[in-house]
Amino acid sequence: FMGLNAVRFLSLVSLILVFSSTIFVMVTNIKAVNAFEANKSNSTMLEDCDYIEGSTVPNQPAGVFWAVVASLLIIFQTVVLFLSEVSWPIAFFDRFFPVLGSQFGLGALGIFQCLISTQILSHHVDDFTLVSAFFLFAIGCLNMFLGLLFREKAKAKRSIRSWRAEAKGILPTHADNRPVFVNATPSYVSSVFTESKAPQHETSEYGTWRSTEKAGYGFGRQGEKAAGLRGFILQKPEESLPRYVTPP
C-alpha cells in the first residue's frame, strides 16, 4: 500500500511538471515565431532553417499550427492522466476510458506516460522540460512494471478507501459475485397460512382438555407439582401386561 502510493505521488508530481513545462514551451514557441516573423523581411538566411530559432516549431507550411496542437494535446493528456491517478471521477473513467478505470492495472497508464515523454524528448527543449520528460518516462516504465506485477489488482491495493475499510474491519475487501436468493413466496400467502395454523386459545379452566398452555407435563415430577398446585393427586397407572402375554 505505501509503496504503490509513493509511486502514485511521484506520478502526480511528474505530470504536474510536464504540464507546466509544456505551457512554458508553448509560450516560448509563440515568442520565437513572433520574432521570426518580425525579422523575416530583414534576413533571408532564416528561410533555409529547418526549425525556427529558439523553438520546436518546424519551418514549414502550417508548422506553427501543428506545434501548438501538439502542445495542447500533451496538456490534455496530462490532465486526463492526473485525474485518473486521483480517481476522480472514477465512474467517468470506468464507463468512457476503461483502461484508466478501477478495473484495469497500471500498465496502460505507464504506456501513456512513456508516449508523452518520448514525444517531448524527440525535440530540442530546454533543461527544465528535458528533466521533466525524463522523470515522466522513468515513472511510466515503473508503472508498466507494476502493472505486469500486480495486474488489475494494483489500483485496488493502493486505494485509500479500501485500506480504511480493512482497518475498520467493517466492509468486505472483495465483492461477492454469487447470486442472491430471495423468498419467492408472497407475503400475503405466508400470512394466510400462519393465521390458519395459529392455535386459538379459549378461556377455560386450567387443566381441561381445551387448554394447551400447560400441556405436556406427563407423570413426572413437573406433572406432580402442577397437579399439587391445583389440589389434585397424580397417581401413576398400575403396571399391567398386555393381554397376549402369558403371565409368569
PDB file of C-alpha atoms in Angstrom:
ATOM      1  CA  PHE A   1       0.000   0.000   0.000  1.00  0.00           C
ATOM      2  CA  MET A   2       2.681   2.520   0.957  1.00  0.00           C
ATOM      3  CA  GLY A   3       4.948   1.646  -1.978  1.00  0.00           C
ATOM      4  CA  LEU A   4       2.181   1.896  -4.568  1.00  0.00           C
ATOM      5  CA  ASN A   5       1.012   5.220  -3.168  1.00  0.00           C
ATOM      6  CA  ALA A   6       4.591   6.532  -3.200  1.00  0.00           C
ATOM      7  CA  VAL A   7       4.786   5.717  -6.916  1.00  0.00           C
ATOM      8  CA  ARG A   8       1.389   7.333  -7.314  1.00  0.00           C
ATOM      9  CA  PHE A   9       2.653  10.531  -5.679  1.00  0.00           C
ATOM     10  CA  LEU A  10       5.728  10.612  -7.923  1.00  0.00           C
ATOM     11  CA  SER A  11       3.496  10.066 -10.936  1.00  0.00           C
ATOM     12  CA  LEU A  12       1.349  13.051  -9.970  1.00  0.00           C
ATOM     13  CA  VAL A  13       4.439  15.208  -9.481  1.00  0.00           C
ATOM     14  CA  SER A  14       5.842  14.220 -12.880  1.00  0.00           C
ATOM     15  CA  LEU A  15       2.539  15.000 -14.594  1.00  0.00           C
ATOM     16  CA  ILE A  16       2.431  18.433 -12.954  1.00  0.00           C
ATOM     17  CA  LEU A  17       5.998  19.139 -14.082  1.00  0.00           C
ATOM     18  CA  VAL A  18       5.247  18.075 -17.657  1.00  0.00           C
ATOM     19  CA  PHE A  19       2.065  20.153 -17.661  1.00  0.00           C
ATOM     20  CA  SER A  20       3.898  23.290 -16.549  1.00  0.00           C
ATOM     21  CA  SER A  21       6.888  22.677 -18.840  1.00  0.00           C
ATOM     22  CA  THR A  22       4.608  22.196 -21.852  1.00  0.00           C
ATOM     23  CA  ILE A  23       2.938  25.534 -21.181  1.00  0.00           C
ATOM     24  CA  PHE A  24       6.372  27.114 -20.880  1.00  0.00           C
ATOM     25  CA  VAL A  25       7.461  25.568 -24.212  1.00  0.00           C
ATOM     26  CA  MET A  26       4.298  26.749 -25.927  1.00  0.00           C
ATOM     27  CA  VAL A  27       4.830  30.316 -24.722  1.00  0.00           C
ATOM     28  CA  THR A  28       8.476  30.176 -25.814  1.00  0.00           C
ATOM     29  CA  ASN A  29       7.472  28.906 -29.253  1.00  0.00           C
ATOM     30  CA  ILE A  30       4.974  31.716 -29.732  1.00  0.00           C
ATOM     31  CA  LYS A  31       7.585  34.320 -28.801  1.00  0.00           C
ATOM     32  CA  ALA A  32      10.120  32.729 -31.156  1.00  0.00           C
ATOM     33  CA  VAL A  33       7.603  32.667 -34.017  1.00  0.00           C
ATOM     34  CA  ASN A  34       6.763  36.330 -33.473  1.00  0.00           C
ATOM     35  CA  ALA A  35      10.461  37.231 -33.513  1.00  0.00           C
ATOM     36  CA  PHE A  36      10.966  35.125 -36.640  1.00  0.00           C
ATOM     37  CA  GLU A  37       8.131  36.829 -38.468  1.00  0.00           C
ATOM     38  CA  ALA A  38       9.456  40.259 -37.450  1.00  0.00           C
ATOM     39  CA  ASN A  39      12.967  39.524 -38.763  1.00  0.00           C
ATOM     40  CA  LYS A  40      11.844  37.562 -41.798  1.00  0.00           C
ATOM     41  CA  SER A  41      11.803  40.571 -44.106  1.00  0.00           C
ATOM     42  CA  ASN A  42      15.252  41.719 -42.972  1.00  0.00           C
ATOM     43  CA  SER A  43      17.139  38.433 -43.366  1.00  0.00           C
ATOM     44  CA  THR A  44      16.884  35.721 -45.997  1.00  0.00           C
ATOM     45  CA  MET A  45      19.147  33.222 -44.175  1.00  0.00           C
ATOM     46  CA  LEU A  46      16.382  32.251 -41.758  1.00  0.00           C
ATOM     47  CA  GLU A  47      14.227  30.890 -44.577  1.00  0.00           C
ATOM     48  CA  ASP A  48      16.603  27.912 -45.064  1.00  0.00           C
ATOM     49  CA  CYS A  49      16.401  26.756 -41.400  1.00  0.00           C
ATOM     50  CA  ASP A  50      14.557  23.518 -40.590  1.00  0.00           C
ATOM     51  CA  TYR A  51      13.285  24.872 -37.267  1.00  0.00           C
ATOM     52  CA  ILE A  52      12.533  28.381 -36.151  1.00  0.00           C
ATOM     53  CA  GLU A  53      15.403  29.563 -33.991  1.00  0.00           C
ATOM     54  CA  GLY A  54      14.844  29.132 -30.269  1.00  0.00           C
ATOM     55  CA  SER A  55      11.718  26.952 -30.633  1.00  0.00           C
ATOM     56  CA  THR A  56      10.448  23.492 -31.525  1.00  0.00           C
ATOM     57  CA  VAL A  57       8.349  24.816 -34.419  1.00  0.00           C
ATOM     58  CA  PRO A  58       9.308  23.398 -37.858  1.00  0.00           C
ATOM     59  CA  ASN A  59       9.908  25.972 -40.583  1.00  0.00           C
ATOM     60  CA  GLN A  60       7.290  24.633 -42.978  1.00  0.00           C
ATOM     61  CA  PRO A  61       3.705  25.402 -44.009  1.00  0.00           C
ATOM     62  CA  ALA A  62       1.339  25.186 -41.003  1.00  0.00           C
ATOM     63  CA  GLY A  63       4.292  24.329 -38.765  1.00  0.00           C
ATOM     64  CA  VAL A  64       3.147  26.752 -36.090  1.00  0.00           C
ATOM     65  CA  PHE A  65      -0.349  25.266 -36.100  1.00  0.00           C
ATOM     66  CA  TRP A  66       0.817  21.686 -35.629  1.00  0.00           C
ATOM     67  CA  ALA A  67       3.300  22.695 -32.940  1.00  0.00           C
ATOM     68  CA  VAL A  68       0.543  24.390 -30.948  1.00  0.00           C
ATOM     69  CA  VAL A  69      -1.824  21.435 -31.474  1.00  0.00           C
ATOM     70  CA  ALA A  70       0.860  19.020 -30.249  1.00  0.00           C
ATOM     71  CA  SER A  71       1.387  21.094 -27.101  1.00  0.00           C
ATOM     72  CA  LEU A  72      -2.363  21.277 -26.442  1.00  0.00           C
ATOM     73  CA  LEU A  73      -2.714  17.515 -26.859  1.00  0.00           C
ATOM     74  CA  ILE A  74       0.103  16.921 -24.379  1.00  0.00           C
ATOM     75  CA  ILE A  75      -1.584  19.249 -21.888  1.00  0.00           C
ATOM     76  CA  PHE A  76      -4.926  17.479 -22.367  1.00  0.00           C
ATOM     77  CA  GLN A  77      -3.348  14.053 -21.899  1.00  0.00           C
ATOM     78  CA  THR A  78      -1.539  15.091 -18.730  1.00  0.00           C
ATOM     79  CA  VAL A  79      -4.790  16.446 -17.276  1.00  0.00           C
ATOM     80  CA  VAL A  80      -6.632  13.204 -18.066  1.00  0.00           C
ATOM     81  CA  LEU A  81      -3.865  11.070 -16.569  1.00  0.00           C
ATOM     82  CA  PHE A  82      -3.736  13.292 -13.488  1.00  0.00           C
ATOM     83  CA  LEU A  83      -7.479  12.866 -12.918  1.00  0.00           C
ATOM     84  CA  SER A  84      -7.201   9.113 -13.371  1.00  0.00           C
ATOM     85  CA  GLU A  85      -4.416   8.999 -10.788  1.00  0.00           C
ATOM     86  CA  VAL A  86      -6.532  10.825  -8.198  1.00  0.00           C
ATOM     87  CA  SER A  87      -9.505   8.571  -9.140  1.00  0.00           C
ATOM     88  CA  TRP A  88     -11.861  11.445  -9.866  1.00  0.00           C
ATOM     89  CA  PRO A  89     -14.361  10.979 -11.343  1.00  0.00           C
ATOM     90  CA  ILE A  90     -13.810   7.220 -11.283  1.00  0.00           C
ATOM     91  CA  ALA A  91     -17.289   6.440 -12.657  1.00  0.00           C
ATOM     92  CA  PHE A  92     -16.498   8.514 -15.756  1.00  0.00           C
ATOM     93  CA  PHE A  93     -13.276   6.593 -16.406  1.00  0.00           C
ATOM     94  CA  ASP A  94     -14.936   3.221 -15.779  1.00  0.00           C
ATOM     95  CA  ARG A  95     -17.526   3.994 -18.445  1.00  0.00           C
ATOM     96  CA  PHE A  96     -15.713   6.028 -21.111  1.00  0.00           C
ATOM     97  CA  PHE A  97     -11.987   5.225 -20.508  1.00  0.00           C
ATOM     98  CA  PRO A  98     -11.965   1.708 -19.011  1.00  0.00           C
ATOM     99  CA  VAL A  99      -8.182   1.296 -19.388  1.00  0.00           C
ATOM    100  CA  LEU A 100      -7.761   4.155 -16.909  1.00  0.00           C
ATOM    101  CA  GLY A 101     -10.593   2.984 -14.646  1.00  0.00           C
ATOM    102  CA  SER A 102     -10.600   0.944 -11.481  1.00  0.00           C
ATOM    103  CA  GLN A 103     -10.888  -2.429 -13.238  1.00  0.00           C
ATOM    104  CA  PHE A 104      -7.533  -2.127 -15.061  1.00  0.00           C
ATOM    105  CA  GLY A 105      -3.996  -2.023 -13.752  1.00  0.00           C
ATOM    106  CA  LEU A 106      -1.166   0.469 -14.160  1.00  0.00           C
ATOM    107  CA  GLY A 107       0.187  -0.844 -17.457  1.00  0.00           C
ATOM    108  CA  ALA A 108      -1.925   1.399 -19.693  1.00  0.00           C
ATOM    109  CA  LEU A 109      -1.097   4.426 -17.541  1.00  0.00           C
ATOM    110  CA  GLY A 110       2.623   3.719 -17.895  1.00  0.00           C
ATOM    111  CA  ILE A 111       2.315   3.363 -21.674  1.00  0.00           C
ATOM    112  CA  PHE A 112       0.593   6.737 -21.982  1.00  0.00           C
ATOM    113  CA  GLN A 113       3.235   8.381 -19.801  1.00  0.00           C
ATOM    114  CA  CYS A 114       6.047   6.939 -21.923  1.00  0.00           C
ATOM    115  CA  LEU A 115       4.355   8.108 -25.133  1.00  0.00           C
ATOM    116  CA  ILE A 116       4.044  11.664 -23.802  1.00  0.00           C
ATOM    117  CA  SER A 117       7.634  11.772 -22.580  1.00  0.00           C
ATOM    118  CA  THR A 118       9.076  10.396 -25.828  1.00  0.00           C
ATOM    119  CA  GLN A 119       7.088  12.963 -27.793  1.00  0.00           C
ATOM    120  CA  ILE A 120       8.710  15.731 -25.746  1.00  0.00           C
ATOM    121  CA  LEU A 121      12.194  14.211 -25.776  1.00  0.00           C
ATOM    122  CA  SER A 122      12.159  13.906 -29.568  1.00  0.00           C
ATOM    123  CA  HIS A 123      12.589  17.703 -29.821  1.00  0.00           C
ATOM    124  CA  HIS A 124      15.319  20.056 -28.708  1.00  0.00           C
ATOM    125  CA  VAL A 125      13.943  21.554 -25.492  1.00  0.00           C
ATOM    126  CA  ASP A 126      15.250  23.478 -22.510  1.00  0.00           C
ATOM    127  CA  ASP A 127      16.685  21.847 -19.391  1.00  0.00           C
ATOM    128  CA  PHE A 128      13.519  22.108 -17.291  1.00  0.00           C
ATOM    129  CA  THR A 129      11.390  20.417 -19.952  1.00  0.00           C
ATOM    130  CA  LEU A 130      14.115  17.824 -20.545  1.00  0.00           C
ATOM    131  CA  VAL A 131      14.302  16.818 -16.870  1.00  0.00           C
ATOM    132  CA  SER A 132      10.504  16.715 -16.553  1.00  0.00           C
ATOM    133  CA  ALA A 133      10.176  14.450 -19.588  1.00  0.00           C
ATOM    134  CA  PHE A 134      12.939  12.117 -18.355  1.00  0.00           C
ATOM    135  CA  PHE A 135      11.239  11.924 -14.962  1.00  0.00           C
ATOM    136  CA  LEU A 136       7.883  11.099 -16.560  1.00  0.00           C
ATOM    137  CA  PHE A 137       9.478   8.415 -18.739  1.00  0.00           C
ATOM    138  CA  ALA A 138      11.058   6.747 -15.693  1.00  0.00           C
ATOM    139  CA  ILE A 139       7.748   6.765 -13.810  1.00  0.00           C
ATOM    140  CA  GLY A 140       5.998   5.385 -16.889  1.00  0.00           C
ATOM    141  CA  CYS A 141       8.413   2.461 -17.062  1.00  0.00           C
ATOM    142  CA  LEU A 142       7.894   1.831 -13.345  1.00  0.00           C
ATOM    143  CA  ASN A 143       4.111   1.859 -13.764  1.00  0.00           C
ATOM    144  CA  MET A 144       4.348  -0.637 -16.619  1.00  0.00           C
ATOM    145  CA  PHE A 145       6.446  -2.928 -14.411  1.00  0.00           C
ATOM    146  CA  LEU A 146       3.940  -2.630 -11.550  1.00  0.00           C
ATOM    147  CA  GLY A 147       1.129  -3.297 -13.998  1.00  0.00           C
ATOM    148  CA  LEU A 148       2.773  -6.551 -15.041  1.00  0.00           C
ATOM    149  CA  LEU A 149       3.447  -7.451 -11.411  1.00  0.00           C
ATOM    150  CA  PHE A 150       0.069  -6.700  -9.807  1.00  0.00           C
ATOM    151  CA  ARG A 151      -2.117  -6.684 -12.942  1.00  0.00           C
ATOM    152  CA  GLU A 152      -5.673  -5.468 -12.323  1.00  0.00           C
ATOM    153  CA  LYS A 153      -5.259  -5.577  -8.512  1.00  0.00           C
ATOM    154  CA  ALA A 154      -2.777  -2.687  -8.398  1.00  0.00           C
ATOM    155  CA  LYS A 155      -5.343   0.104  -8.087  1.00  0.00           C
ATOM    156  CA  ALA A 156      -7.371  -1.838  -5.547  1.00  0.00           C
ATOM    157  CA  LYS A 157      -4.276  -2.399  -3.386  1.00  0.00           C
ATOM    158  CA  ARG A 158      -3.350   1.298  -3.354  1.00  0.00           C
ATOM    159  CA  SER A 159      -6.920   2.545  -2.817  1.00  0.00           C
ATOM    160  CA  ILE A 160      -7.237   4.623   0.339  1.00  0.00           C
ATOM    161  CA  ARG A 161     -10.913   3.759   0.780  1.00  0.00           C
ATOM    162  CA  SER A 162     -10.298   0.014   0.750  1.00  0.00           C
ATOM    163  CA  TRP A 163      -7.378   0.478   3.148  1.00  0.00           C
ATOM    164  CA  ARG A 164      -9.611   2.355   5.603  1.00  0.00           C
ATOM    165  CA  ALA A 165     -12.294  -0.291   5.264  1.00  0.00           C
ATOM    166  CA  GLU A 166      -9.798  -3.042   6.052  1.00  0.00           C
ATOM    167  CA  ALA A 167      -8.516  -1.069   9.040  1.00  0.00           C
ATOM    168  CA  LYS A 168     -12.029  -0.727  10.450  1.00  0.00           C
ATOM    169  CA  GLY A 169     -12.900  -4.317   9.639  1.00  0.00           C
ATOM    170  CA  ILE A 170     -16.462  -3.407   8.694  1.00  0.00           C
ATOM    171  CA  LEU A 171     -16.713  -3.682   4.947  1.00  0.00           C
ATOM    172  CA  PRO A 172     -15.602  -6.727   2.940  1.00  0.00           C
ATOM    173  CA  THR A 173     -12.438  -6.386   0.889  1.00  0.00           C
ATOM    174  CA  HIS A 174     -13.835  -8.191  -2.131  1.00  0.00           C
ATOM    175  CA  ALA A 175     -17.124  -8.242  -3.958  1.00  0.00           C
ATOM    176  CA  ASP A 176     -19.304 -11.345  -3.656  1.00  0.00           C
ATOM    177  CA  ASN A 177     -20.358 -12.374  -7.162  1.00  0.00           C
ATOM    178  CA  ARG A 178     -22.603 -15.209  -6.014  1.00  0.00           C
ATOM    179  CA  PRO A 179     -26.326 -14.878  -6.843  1.00  0.00           C
ATOM    180  CA  VAL A 180     -28.620 -13.647  -4.125  1.00  0.00           C
ATOM    181  CA  PHE A 181     -31.537 -15.963  -3.315  1.00  0.00           C
ATOM    182  CA  VAL A 182     -34.746 -14.371  -2.149  1.00  0.00           C
ATOM    183  CA  ASN A 183     -38.004 -15.847  -0.917  1.00  0.00           C
ATOM    184  CA  ALA A 184     -40.305 -16.129  -3.920  1.00  0.00           C
ATOM    185  CA  THR A 185     -43.415 -16.798  -1.779  1.00  0.00           C
ATOM    186  CA  PRO A 186     -45.632 -13.698  -1.483  1.00  0.00           C
ATOM    187  CA  SER A 187     -46.006 -12.263   1.952  1.00  0.00           C
ATOM    188  CA  TYR A 188     -49.798 -12.495   1.942  1.00  0.00           C
ATOM    189  CA  VAL A 189     -49.652 -16.272   1.295  1.00  0.00           C
ATOM    190  CA  SER A 190     -47.370 -16.873   4.244  1.00  0.00           C
ATOM    191  CA  SER A 191     -49.544 -14.689   6.449  1.00  0.00           C
ATOM    192  CA  VAL A 192     -52.682 -16.670   5.486  1.00  0.00           C
ATOM    193  CA  PHE A 193     -51.061 -19.993   6.326  1.00  0.00           C
ATOM    194  CA  THR A 194     -49.687 -18.598   9.552  1.00  0.00           C
ATOM    195  CA  GLU A 195     -53.065 -17.334  10.657  1.00  0.00           C
ATOM    196  CA  SER A 196     -54.782 -20.602   9.757  1.00  0.00           C
ATOM    197  CA  LYS A 197     -52.261 -22.689  11.670  1.00  0.00           C
ATOM    198  CA  ALA A 198     -52.066 -20.414  14.701  1.00  0.00           C
ATOM    199  CA  PRO A 199     -53.537 -22.027  17.823  1.00  0.00           C
ATOM    200  CA  GLN A 200     -56.737 -20.443  19.094  1.00  0.00           C
ATOM    201  CA  HIS A 201     -56.722 -20.277  22.861  1.00  0.00           C
ATOM    202  CA  GLU A 202     -60.083 -20.213  24.515  1.00  0.00           C
ATOM    203  CA  THR A 203     -60.775 -19.020  28.033  1.00  0.00           C
ATOM    204  CA  SER A 204     -61.242 -22.143  30.095  1.00  0.00           C
ATOM    205  CA  GLU A 205     -60.094 -23.508  33.380  1.00  0.00           C
ATOM    206  CA  TYR A 206     -56.595 -24.769  33.728  1.00  0.00           C
ATOM    207  CA  GLY A 207     -56.179 -28.471  33.121  1.00  0.00           C
ATOM    208  CA  THR A 208     -59.177 -29.004  30.819  1.00  0.00           C
ATOM    209  CA  TRP A 209     -58.852 -30.753  27.502  1.00  0.00           C
ATOM    210  CA  ARG A 210     -59.003 -27.403  25.625  1.00  0.00           C
ATOM    211  CA  SER A 211     -56.105 -25.806  27.464  1.00  0.00           C
ATOM    212  CA  THR A 212     -52.770 -26.064  25.638  1.00  0.00           C
ATOM    213  CA  GLU A 213     -50.694 -23.621  27.654  1.00  0.00           C
ATOM    214  CA  LYS A 214     -49.506 -26.100  30.315  1.00  0.00           C
ATOM    215  CA  ALA A 215     -49.998 -29.373  28.490  1.00  0.00           C
ATOM    216  CA  GLY A 216     -47.292 -31.984  28.242  1.00  0.00           C
ATOM    217  CA  TYR A 217     -46.196 -32.443  31.886  1.00  0.00           C
ATOM    218  CA  GLY A 218     -46.856 -36.223  31.892  1.00  0.00           C
ATOM    219  CA  PHE A 219     -46.471 -38.307  35.028  1.00  0.00           C
ATOM    220  CA  GLY A 220     -43.098 -36.969  36.068  1.00  0.00           C
ATOM    221  CA  ARG A 221     -42.056 -34.524  38.771  1.00  0.00           C
ATOM    222  CA  GLN A 222     -43.260 -31.468  36.878  1.00  0.00           C
ATOM    223  CA  GLY A 223     -46.643 -33.071  36.394  1.00  0.00           C
ATOM    224  CA  GLU A 224     -46.962 -33.898  40.117  1.00  0.00           C
ATOM    225  CA  LYS A 225     -46.005 -30.348  41.058  1.00  0.00           C
ATOM    226  CA  ALA A 226     -48.531 -28.818  38.666  1.00  0.00           C
ATOM    227  CA  ALA A 227     -51.263 -31.176  39.883  1.00  0.00           C
ATOM    228  CA  GLY A 228     -50.436 -30.436  43.527  1.00  0.00           C
ATOM    229  CA  LEU A 229     -50.836 -26.710  42.937  1.00  0.00           C
ATOM    230  CA  ARG A 230     -54.340 -27.378  41.619  1.00  0.00           C
ATOM    231  CA  GLY A 231     -55.271 -29.648  44.540  1.00  0.00           C
ATOM    232  CA  PHE A 232     -55.073 -32.930  42.671  1.00  0.00           C
ATOM    233  CA  ILE A 233     -53.063 -36.020  43.412  1.00  0.00           C
ATOM    234  CA  LEU A 234     -51.344 -37.523  40.437  1.00  0.00           C
ATOM    235  CA  GLN A 235     -51.009 -41.293  40.542  1.00  0.00           C
ATOM    236  CA  LYS A 236     -49.078 -43.475  38.203  1.00  0.00           C
ATOM    237  CA  PRO A 237     -51.097 -46.090  36.320  1.00  0.00           C
ATOM    238  CA  GLU A 238     -50.851 -49.644  37.530  1.00  0.00           C
ATOM    239  CA  GLU A 239     -48.371 -51.761  35.716  1.00  0.00           C
ATOM    240  CA  SER A 240     -50.047 -54.438  33.659  1.00  0.00           C
ATOM    241  CA  LEU A 241     -49.040 -56.805  30.930  1.00  0.00           C
ATOM    242  CA  PRO A 242     -50.600 -56.967  27.506  1.00  0.00           C
ATOM    243  CA  ARG A 243     -53.389 -59.494  27.008  1.00  0.00           C
ATOM    244  CA  TYR A 244     -51.376 -61.593  24.631  1.00  0.00           C
ATOM    245  CA  VAL A 245     -48.503 -62.081  27.078  1.00  0.00           C
ATOM    246  CA  THR A 246     -48.570 -65.172  29.281  1.00  0.00           C
ATOM    247  CA  PRO A 247     -48.276 -64.269  32.996  1.00  0.00           C
ATOM    248  CA  PRO A 248     -45.198 -65.712  34.755  1.00  0.00           C
TER     249      PRO A 248
END
